GROMACS .gro file of C-alpha atoms in nm:
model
   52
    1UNK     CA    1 -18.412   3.384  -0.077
    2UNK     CA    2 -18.188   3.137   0.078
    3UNK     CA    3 -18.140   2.958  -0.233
    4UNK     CA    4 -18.014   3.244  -0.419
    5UNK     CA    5 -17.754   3.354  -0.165
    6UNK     CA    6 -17.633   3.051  -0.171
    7UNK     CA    7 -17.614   3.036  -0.526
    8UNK     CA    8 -17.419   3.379  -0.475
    9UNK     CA    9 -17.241   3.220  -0.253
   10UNK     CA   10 -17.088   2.937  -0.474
   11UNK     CA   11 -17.076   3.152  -0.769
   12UNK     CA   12 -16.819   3.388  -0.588
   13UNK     CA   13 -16.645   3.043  -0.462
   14UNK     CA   14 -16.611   2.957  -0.847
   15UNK     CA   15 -16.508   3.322  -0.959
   16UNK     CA   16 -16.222   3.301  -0.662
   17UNK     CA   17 -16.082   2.993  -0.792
   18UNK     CA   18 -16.113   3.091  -1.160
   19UNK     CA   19 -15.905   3.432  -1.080
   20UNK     CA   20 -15.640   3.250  -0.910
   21UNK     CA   21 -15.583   3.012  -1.109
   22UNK     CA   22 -15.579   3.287  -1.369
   23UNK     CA   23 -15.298   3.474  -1.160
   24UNK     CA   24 -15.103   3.143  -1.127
   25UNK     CA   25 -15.086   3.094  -1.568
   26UNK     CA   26 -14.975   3.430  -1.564
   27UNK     CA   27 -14.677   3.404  -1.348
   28UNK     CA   28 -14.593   3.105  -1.537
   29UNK     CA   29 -14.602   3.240  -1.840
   30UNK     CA   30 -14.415   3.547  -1.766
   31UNK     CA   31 -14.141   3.305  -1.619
   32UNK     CA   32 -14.174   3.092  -1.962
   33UNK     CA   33 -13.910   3.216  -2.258
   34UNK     CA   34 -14.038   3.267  -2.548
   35UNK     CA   35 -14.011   3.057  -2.870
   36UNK     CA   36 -13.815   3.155  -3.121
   37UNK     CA   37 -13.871   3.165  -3.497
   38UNK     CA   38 -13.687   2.837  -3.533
   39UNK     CA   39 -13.874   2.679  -3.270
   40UNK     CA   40 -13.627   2.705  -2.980
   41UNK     CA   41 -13.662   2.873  -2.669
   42UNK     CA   42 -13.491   3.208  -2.670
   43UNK     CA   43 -13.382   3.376  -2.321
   44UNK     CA   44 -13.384   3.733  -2.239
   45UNK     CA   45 -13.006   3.727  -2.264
   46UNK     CA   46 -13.073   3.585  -2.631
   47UNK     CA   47 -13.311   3.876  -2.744
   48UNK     CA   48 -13.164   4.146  -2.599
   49UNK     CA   49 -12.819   4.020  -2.792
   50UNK     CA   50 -13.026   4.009  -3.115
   51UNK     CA   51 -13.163   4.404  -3.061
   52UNK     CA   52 -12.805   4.550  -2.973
   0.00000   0.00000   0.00000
């Protein structure tokens, strides 16, 4: 029984790290600008200019 709580144990260690480091790609993604057609970086500014 001990054995398999501690197995628990490190498996919700590993699942901790795994979603934060999840969260952390995220928020650098959504901070990234996307790439353009051309293969430059567009801004926000950039698209919204190109919808209007």
């Amino acid at each position: 029984m001990d054995d398999l709580e501690e197995k628990q144990a490190n498996l919700r260690d590993s699942l901790l790290r795994i979603s934060g480091a999840i969260q952390v790609l995220e928020e650098l993604l959504s901070d990234t600008p996307e790439i353009g057609e051309n293969g430059s970086r567009e801004s926000d500014a950039v698209k919204a200019e190109v919808v209007a």
